[in-house]
Amino acid sequence: VASSFLKSRADHKQWEKAARLPEILRKGDEDELITMIAVDVRRVEVLSCCCSGDLRVHVELWEGADVLGCHTSSFSPACLTKRKLAVANPKSMCLLALRGIAKPSLSLKLCRVTPGLGKKSVAQANLPLGSCSLDMEQTLFSRSNKAIGQVFFGVGICTACRRDLLRALVLASAQKQRDGYMISSAVPLVVGEVANQNIQGSESDQHVKEDNCAIGSPRRAS
């Protein structure tokens, strides 16, 4: 039983490494098509009593029991006294590889970041990837299941060849993370053409409502 458990754990670690976007881009044919999920986190509104310190949004892509994650840049919401709300515009896009192995879902976690102590989840929103679109808002629920705010974001499924994707990440000054890449205050998610128009009936198409999207021209930081 112990050897079977260790083998299963080793197989999972191998899958996890192979599914990470930086690992996928590290080697291979430069014309190979890579399918990704792009999550553009635009705005966060949260009750001012729940948002002390630096915050960031952690994007998690679940495919079955396997999860890949990427986080936005840190931000400190500005309080709006009249509404008892604190507001921030992270303007961060997270890119993760989409394998299409199992029915995917998305989790957006609002986390408090403390130097030396790591991160602690404050609230989160969960939804199936098939219900996502380029313009969305979801309620953030605390660990006690209380609604404490909202997150505004867009989600798109994009396909690009390795060569073009590497070039785009360099031009956008993307930050490499363990599982994916984060682009901060630079590139909007826009409706565009999907590169793999010749691919029909892929396994991921059975689980995901694909929004044609493209990584657009750099936006001016506001």
mmCIF file of N, CA and C in Angstrom, residues 9-103:
data_model
loop_
_atom_site.group_PDB
_atom_site.id
_atom_site.type_symbol
_atom_site.label_atom_id
_atom_site.label_comp_id
_atom_site.label_asym_id
_atom_site.label_seq_id
_atom_site.Cartn_x
_atom_site.Cartn_y
_atom_site.Cartn_z
ATOM 1 N N ARG A 9 1.847 9.407 -5.781
ATOM 2 C CA ARG A 9 2.320 10.753 -5.459
ATOM 3 C C ARG A 9 3.377 11.214 -6.466
ATOM 4 N N ALA A 10 4.271 10.278 -6.839
ATOM 5 C CA ALA A 10 5.314 10.606 -7.813
ATOM 6 C C ALA A 10 4.705 10.903 -9.181
ATOM 7 N N ASP A 11 3.676 10.128 -9.571
ATOM 8 C CA ASP A 11 2.997 10.357 -10.847
ATOM 9 C C ASP A 11 2.331 11.726 -10.856
ATOM 10 N N HIS A 12 1.718 12.109 -9.710
ATOM 11 C CA HIS A 12 1.057 13.410 -9.614
ATOM 12 C C HIS A 12 2.076 14.544 -9.741
ATOM 13 N N LYS A 13 3.208 14.391 -9.075
ATOM 14 C CA LYS A 13 4.253 15.422 -9.149
ATOM 15 C C LYS A 13 4.745 15.574 -10.580
ATOM 16 N N GLN A 14 4.867 14.448 -11.291
ATOM 17 C CA GLN A 14 5.318 14.484 -12.678
ATOM 18 C C GLN A 14 4.283 15.194 -13.548
ATOM 19 N N TRP A 15 2.978 14.902 -13.339
ATOM 20 C CA TRP A 15 1.930 15.579 -14.101
ATOM 21 C C TRP A 15 1.946 17.067 -13.805
ATOM 22 N N GLU A 16 2.073 17.412 -12.503
ATOM 23 C CA GLU A 16 2.037 18.809 -12.083
ATOM 24 C C GLU A 16 3.143 19.618 -12.761
ATOM 25 N N LYS A 17 4.349 19.041 -12.818
ATOM 26 C CA LYS A 17 5.470 19.730 -13.447
ATOM 27 C C LYS A 17 5.234 19.892 -14.945
ATOM 28 N N ALA A 18 4.723 18.831 -15.585
ATOM 29 C CA ALA A 18 4.511 18.867 -17.030
ATOM 30 C C ALA A 18 3.411 19.846 -17.431
ATOM 31 N N ALA A 19 2.485 20.146 -16.500
ATOM 32 C CA ALA A 19 1.357 21.021 -16.808
ATOM 33 C C ALA A 19 1.677 22.498 -16.614
ATOM 34 N N ARG A 20 2.811 22.819 -16.012
ATOM 35 C CA ARG A 20 3.161 24.214 -15.755
ATOM 36 C C ARG A 20 3.569 24.910 -17.052
ATOM 37 N N LEU A 21 3.017 26.081 -17.281
ATOM 38 C CA LEU A 21 3.284 26.799 -18.523
ATOM 39 C C LEU A 21 4.765 27.106 -18.731
ATOM 40 N N PRO A 22 5.517 27.559 -17.708
ATOM 41 C CA PRO A 22 6.958 27.786 -17.927
ATOM 42 C C PRO A 22 7.691 26.519 -18.359
ATOM 43 N N GLU A 23 7.278 25.373 -17.824
ATOM 44 C CA GLU A 23 7.911 24.103 -18.195
ATOM 45 C C GLU A 23 7.553 23.729 -19.630
ATOM 46 N N ILE A 24 6.306 23.979 -20.028
ATOM 47 C CA ILE A 24 5.865 23.689 -21.394
ATOM 48 C C ILE A 24 6.635 24.531 -22.402
ATOM 49 N N LEU A 25 6.898 25.795 -22.041
ATOM 50 C CA LEU A 25 7.587 26.708 -22.962
ATOM 51 C C LEU A 25 9.098 26.492 -23.001
ATOM 52 N N ARG A 26 9.614 25.753 -22.038
ATOM 53 C CA ARG A 26 11.072 25.622 -21.897
ATOM 54 C C ARG A 26 11.699 24.883 -23.072
ATOM 55 N N LYS A 27 10.992 23.924 -23.640
ATOM 56 C CA LYS A 27 11.572 23.161 -24.748
ATOM 57 C C LYS A 27 10.463 22.636 -25.637
ATOM 58 N N GLY A 28 10.821 22.338 -26.882
ATOM 59 C CA GLY A 28 9.853 21.796 -27.827
ATOM 60 C C GLY A 28 9.868 22.549 -29.144
ATOM 61 N N ASP A 29 9.039 22.105 -30.072
ATOM 62 C CA ASP A 29 8.931 22.706 -31.397
ATOM 63 C C ASP A 29 8.376 24.119 -31.260
ATOM 64 N N GLU A 30 9.040 25.105 -31.878
ATOM 65 C CA GLU A 30 8.602 26.497 -31.738
ATOM 66 C C GLU A 30 7.265 26.763 -32.418
ATOM 67 N N ASP A 31 6.827 25.862 -33.309
ATOM 68 C CA ASP A 31 5.528 26.026 -33.968
ATOM 69 C C ASP A 31 4.414 25.242 -33.263
ATOM 70 N N GLU A 32 4.728 24.558 -32.177
ATOM 71 C CA GLU A 32 3.713 23.800 -31.444
ATOM 72 C C GLU A 32 2.673 24.751 -30.850
ATOM 73 N N LEU A 33 1.394 24.376 -30.977
ATOM 74 C CA LEU A 33 0.306 25.190 -30.443
ATOM 75 C C LEU A 33 0.082 24.889 -28.963
ATOM 76 N N ILE A 34 -0.067 25.932 -28.174
ATOM 77 C CA ILE A 34 -0.267 25.805 -26.727
ATOM 78 C C ILE A 34 -1.574 26.491 -26.362
ATOM 79 N N THR A 35 -2.440 25.773 -25.666
ATOM 80 C CA THR A 35 -3.726 26.322 -25.241
ATOM 81 C C THR A 35 -3.632 26.801 -23.801
ATOM 82 N N MET A 36 -4.137 28.010 -23.577
ATOM 83 C CA MET A 36 -4.021 28.631 -22.248
ATOM 84 C C MET A 36 -5.352 29.219 -21.831
ATOM 85 N N ILE A 37 -5.469 29.449 -20.535
ATOM 86 C CA ILE A 37 -6.544 30.264 -19.997
ATOM 87 C C ILE A 37 -5.924 31.586 -19.567
ATOM 88 N N ALA A 38 -6.563 32.682 -19.958
ATOM 89 C CA ALA A 38 -6.104 34.027 -19.575
ATOM 90 C C ALA A 38 -7.168 34.652 -18.679
ATOM 91 N N VAL A 39 -6.783 35.025 -17.463
ATOM 92 C CA VAL A 39 -7.705 35.634 -16.505
ATOM 93 C C VAL A 39 -7.238 37.058 -16.226
ATOM 94 N N ASP A 40 -8.039 38.029 -16.658
ATOM 95 C CA ASP A 40 -7.707 39.447 -16.526
ATOM 96 C C ASP A 40 -8.447 40.007 -15.304
ATOM 97 N N VAL A 41 -7.752 40.173 -14.184
ATOM 98 C CA VAL A 41 -8.367 40.674 -12.944
ATOM 99 C C VAL A 41 -8.307 42.202 -12.972
ATOM 100 N N ARG A 42 -9.473 42.848 -13.063
ATOM 101 C CA ARG A 42 -9.522 44.288 -13.308
ATOM 102 C C ARG A 42 -9.815 45.115 -12.058
ATOM 103 N N ARG A 43 -10.720 44.628 -11.210
ATOM 104 C CA ARG A 43 -11.166 45.448 -10.090
ATOM 105 C C ARG A 43 -11.618 44.561 -8.940
ATOM 106 N N VAL A 44 -11.323 45.006 -7.729
ATOM 107 C CA VAL A 44 -11.759 44.300 -6.520
ATOM 108 C C VAL A 44 -12.437 45.308 -5.600
ATOM 109 N N GLU A 45 -13.631 44.968 -5.127
ATOM 110 C CA GLU A 45 -14.339 45.762 -4.121
ATOM 111 C C GLU A 45 -14.571 44.875 -2.914
ATOM 112 N N VAL A 46 -14.185 45.350 -1.731
ATOM 113 C CA VAL A 46 -14.308 44.533 -0.525
ATOM 114 C C VAL A 46 -14.619 45.441 0.660
ATOM 115 N N LEU A 47 -15.347 44.922 1.640
ATOM 116 C CA LEU A 47 -15.644 45.695 2.836
ATOM 117 C C LEU A 47 -14.343 46.167 3.476
ATOM 118 N N SER A 48 -14.300 47.444 3.824
ATOM 119 C CA SER A 48 -13.062 48.030 4.346
ATOM 120 C C SER A 48 -12.564 47.346 5.614
ATOM 121 N N CYS A 49 -13.468 46.765 6.391
ATOM 122 C CA CYS A 49 -13.055 46.088 7.627
ATOM 123 C C CYS A 49 -12.347 44.765 7.365
ATOM 124 N N CYS A 50 -12.362 44.309 6.121
ATOM 125 C CA CYS A 50 -11.790 42.994 5.794
ATOM 126 C C CYS A 50 -10.522 43.076 4.958
ATOM 127 N N CYS A 51 -9.979 44.284 4.769
ATOM 128 C CA CYS A 51 -8.903 44.397 3.771
ATOM 129 C C CYS A 51 -7.662 45.126 4.284
ATOM 130 N N SER A 52 -7.317 44.961 5.535
ATOM 131 C CA SER A 52 -6.096 45.586 6.037
ATOM 132 C C SER A 52 -4.860 44.912 5.440
ATOM 133 N N GLY A 53 -3.812 45.706 5.197
ATOM 134 C CA GLY A 53 -2.572 45.160 4.659
ATOM 135 C C GLY A 53 -2.595 44.994 3.154
ATOM 136 N N ASP A 54 -1.540 44.379 2.639
ATOM 137 C CA ASP A 54 -1.424 44.130 1.200
ATOM 138 C C ASP A 54 -2.241 42.903 0.811
ATOM 139 N N LEU A 55 -2.906 43.017 -0.319
ATOM 140 C CA LEU A 55 -3.740 41.928 -0.822
ATOM 141 C C LEU A 55 -3.301 41.543 -2.227
ATOM 142 N N ARG A 56 -3.695 40.354 -2.655
ATOM 143 C CA ARG A 56 -3.549 39.959 -4.046
ATOM 144 C C ARG A 56 -4.563 38.862 -4.334
ATOM 145 N N VAL A 57 -4.880 38.692 -5.603
ATOM 146 C CA VAL A 57 -5.831 37.669 -6.019
ATOM 147 C C VAL A 57 -5.066 36.460 -6.550
ATOM 148 N N HIS A 58 -5.363 35.300 -5.998
ATOM 149 C CA HIS A 58 -4.776 34.052 -6.474
ATOM 150 C C HIS A 58 -5.780 33.357 -7.385
ATOM 151 N N VAL A 59 -5.367 33.122 -8.618
ATOM 152 C CA VAL A 59 -6.201 32.432 -9.599
ATOM 153 C C VAL A 59 -5.811 30.961 -9.603
ATOM 154 N N GLU A 60 -6.781 30.085 -9.372
ATOM 155 C CA GLU A 60 -6.517 28.649 -9.385
ATOM 156 C C GLU A 60 -7.364 27.972 -10.465
ATOM 157 N N LEU A 61 -6.707 27.180 -11.294
ATOM 158 C CA LEU A 61 -7.375 26.403 -12.340
ATOM 159 C C LEU A 61 -7.404 24.940 -11.902
ATOM 160 N N TRP A 62 -8.600 24.421 -11.686
ATOM 161 C CA TRP A 62 -8.776 23.027 -11.257
ATOM 162 C C TRP A 62 -9.191 22.178 -12.442
ATOM 163 N N GLU A 63 -8.496 21.056 -12.630
ATOM 164 C CA GLU A 63 -8.895 20.049 -13.613
ATOM 165 C C GLU A 63 -8.946 18.719 -12.862
ATOM 166 N N GLY A 64 -10.157 18.336 -12.454
ATOM 167 C CA GLY A 64 -10.282 17.182 -11.572
ATOM 168 C C GLY A 64 -9.706 17.522 -10.205
ATOM 169 N N ALA A 65 -8.789 16.674 -9.720
ATOM 170 C CA ALA A 65 -8.156 16.906 -8.418
ATOM 171 C C ALA A 65 -6.850 17.689 -8.554
ATOM 172 N N ASP A 66 -6.482 18.045 -9.769
ATOM 173 C CA ASP A 66 -5.213 18.744 -10.014
ATOM 174 C C ASP A 66 -5.454 20.245 -10.118
ATOM 175 N N VAL A 67 -4.504 21.017 -9.598
ATOM 176 C CA VAL A 67 -4.678 22.466 -9.580
ATOM 177 C C VAL A 67 -3.392 23.164 -9.992
ATOM 178 N N LEU A 68 -3.543 24.237 -10.782
ATOM 179 C CA LEU A 68 -2.450 25.124 -11.144
ATOM 180 C C LEU A 68 -2.825 26.523 -10.671
ATOM 181 N N GLY A 69 -1.837 27.314 -10.233
ATOM 182 C CA GLY A 69 -2.146 28.629 -9.687
ATOM 183 C C GLY A 69 -1.234 29.730 -10.189
ATOM 184 N N CYS A 70 -1.753 30.952 -10.139
ATOM 185 C CA CYS A 70 -1.005 32.147 -10.533
ATOM 186 C C CYS A 70 -1.624 33.310 -9.773
ATOM 187 N N HIS A 71 -0.813 34.273 -9.322
ATOM 188 C CA HIS A 71 -1.364 35.382 -8.551
ATOM 189 C C HIS A 71 -1.084 36.733 -9.199
ATOM 190 N N THR A 72 -1.937 37.701 -8.881
ATOM 191 C CA THR A 72 -1.776 39.058 -9.384
ATOM 192 C C THR A 72 -0.674 39.766 -8.603
ATOM 193 N N SER A 73 -0.359 40.973 -9.003
ATOM 194 C CA SER A 73 0.540 41.806 -8.213
ATOM 195 C C SER A 73 -0.188 42.218 -6.923
ATOM 196 N N SER A 74 0.564 42.595 -5.908
ATOM 197 C CA SER A 74 -0.030 43.000 -4.631
ATOM 198 C C SER A 74 -0.639 44.393 -4.754
ATOM 199 N N PHE A 75 -1.673 44.645 -3.966
ATOM 200 C CA PHE A 75 -2.336 45.954 -3.986
ATOM 201 C C PHE A 75 -2.927 46.252 -2.617
ATOM 202 N N SER A 76 -3.135 47.534 -2.346
ATOM 203 C CA SER A 76 -3.758 47.999 -1.100
ATOM 204 C C SER A 76 -4.991 48.801 -1.480
ATOM 205 N N PRO A 77 -6.192 48.281 -1.241
ATOM 206 C CA PRO A 77 -7.413 48.976 -1.648
ATOM 207 C C PRO A 77 -7.566 50.337 -0.981
ATOM 208 N N ALA A 78 -8.111 51.285 -1.727
ATOM 209 C CA ALA A 78 -8.404 52.612 -1.192
ATOM 210 C C ALA A 78 -9.834 52.622 -0.652
ATOM 211 N N CYS A 79 -10.020 53.148 0.555
ATOM 212 C CA CYS A 79 -11.325 53.118 1.208
ATOM 213 C C CYS A 79 -12.247 54.205 0.658
ATOM 214 N N LEU A 80 -13.521 53.823 0.447
ATOM 215 C CA LEU A 80 -14.570 54.765 0.091
ATOM 216 C C LEU A 80 -15.488 54.864 1.303
ATOM 217 N N THR A 81 -15.307 55.901 2.112
ATOM 218 C CA THR A 81 -15.958 55.997 3.416
ATOM 219 C C THR A 81 -17.474 55.887 3.337
ATOM 220 N N LYS A 82 -18.093 56.553 2.362
ATOM 221 C CA LYS A 82 -19.549 56.595 2.287
ATOM 222 C C LYS A 82 -20.143 55.213 2.078
ATOM 223 N N ARG A 83 -19.459 54.366 1.345
ATOM 224 C CA ARG A 83 -19.999 53.035 1.037
ATOM 225 C C ARG A 83 -19.395 51.944 1.908
ATOM 226 N N LYS A 84 -18.468 52.313 2.783
ATOM 227 C CA LYS A 84 -17.783 51.342 3.640
ATOM 228 C C LYS A 84 -17.102 50.258 2.819
ATOM 229 N N LEU A 85 -16.653 50.662 1.632
ATOM 230 C CA LEU A 85 -15.973 49.740 0.729
ATOM 231 C C LEU A 85 -14.539 50.191 0.484
ATOM 232 N N ALA A 86 -13.692 49.239 0.198
ATOM 233 C CA ALA A 86 -12.341 49.536 -0.261
ATOM 234 C C ALA A 86 -12.220 48.990 -1.674
ATOM 235 N N VAL A 87 -11.597 49.773 -2.556
ATOM 236 C CA VAL A 87 -11.555 49.433 -3.974
ATOM 237 C C VAL A 87 -10.116 49.425 -4.474
ATOM 238 N N ALA A 88 -9.804 48.478 -5.349
ATOM 239 C CA ALA A 88 -8.478 48.416 -5.972
ATOM 240 C C ALA A 88 -8.637 47.940 -7.406
ATOM 241 N N ASN A 89 -7.716 48.363 -8.257
ATOM 242 C CA ASN A 89 -7.687 47.940 -9.656
ATOM 243 C C ASN A 89 -6.358 47.234 -9.932
ATOM 244 N N PRO A 90 -6.297 45.919 -9.676
ATOM 245 C CA PRO A 90 -5.026 45.193 -9.841
ATOM 246 C C PRO A 90 -4.462 45.233 -11.255
ATOM 247 N N LYS A 91 -5.342 45.246 -12.275
ATOM 248 C CA LYS A 91 -4.909 45.261 -13.675
ATOM 249 C C LYS A 91 -3.810 44.239 -13.924
ATOM 250 N N SER A 92 -4.091 43.017 -13.548
ATOM 251 C CA SER A 92 -3.132 41.921 -13.722
ATOM 252 C C SER A 92 -3.789 40.794 -14.496
ATOM 253 N N MET A 93 -3.041 40.238 -15.455
ATOM 254 C CA MET A 93 -3.517 39.089 -16.208
ATOM 255 C C MET A 93 -2.704 37.855 -15.848
ATOM 256 N N CYS A 94 -3.389 36.769 -15.522
ATOM 257 C CA CYS A 94 -2.731 35.503 -15.192
ATOM 258 C C CYS A 94 -2.915 34.514 -16.341
ATOM 259 N N LEU A 95 -1.830 33.858 -16.748
ATOM 260 C CA LEU A 95 -1.852 32.880 -17.837
ATOM 261 C C LEU A 95 -1.476 31.508 -17.305
ATOM 262 N N LEU A 96 -2.319 30.518 -17.569
ATOM 263 C CA LEU A 96 -2.067 29.139 -17.160
ATOM 264 C C LEU A 96 -2.356 28.208 -18.329
ATOM 265 N N ALA A 97 -1.628 27.114 -18.408
ATOM 266 C CA ALA A 97 -1.864 26.135 -19.475
ATOM 267 C C ALA A 97 -3.147 25.368 -19.187
ATOM 268 N N LEU A 98 -3.928 25.131 -20.233
ATOM 269 C CA LEU A 98 -5.172 24.370 -20.116
ATOM 270 C C LEU A 98 -4.985 23.034 -20.813
ATOM 271 N N ARG A 99 -5.062 21.954 -20.051
ATOM 272 C CA ARG A 99 -4.781 20.627 -20.599
ATOM 273 C C ARG A 99 -6.027 19.926 -21.138
ATOM 274 N N GLY A 100 -7.210 20.265 -20.635
ATOM 275 C CA GLY A 100 -8.436 19.628 -21.107
ATOM 276 C C GLY A 100 -8.556 18.178 -20.690
ATOM 277 N N ILE A 101 -7.911 17.815 -19.568
ATOM 278 C CA ILE A 101 -7.934 16.423 -19.106
ATOM 279 C C ILE A 101 -9.230 16.106 -18.379
ATOM 280 N N ALA A 102 -9.761 17.044 -17.633
ATOM 281 C CA ALA A 102 -10.991 16.840 -16.880
ATOM 282 C C ALA A 102 -11.804 18.122 -16.929
ATOM 283 N N LYS A 103 -13.053 18.063 -16.479
ATOM 284 C CA LYS A 103 -13.919 19.235 -16.490
ATOM 285 C C LYS A 103 -13.310 20.329 -15.624
#
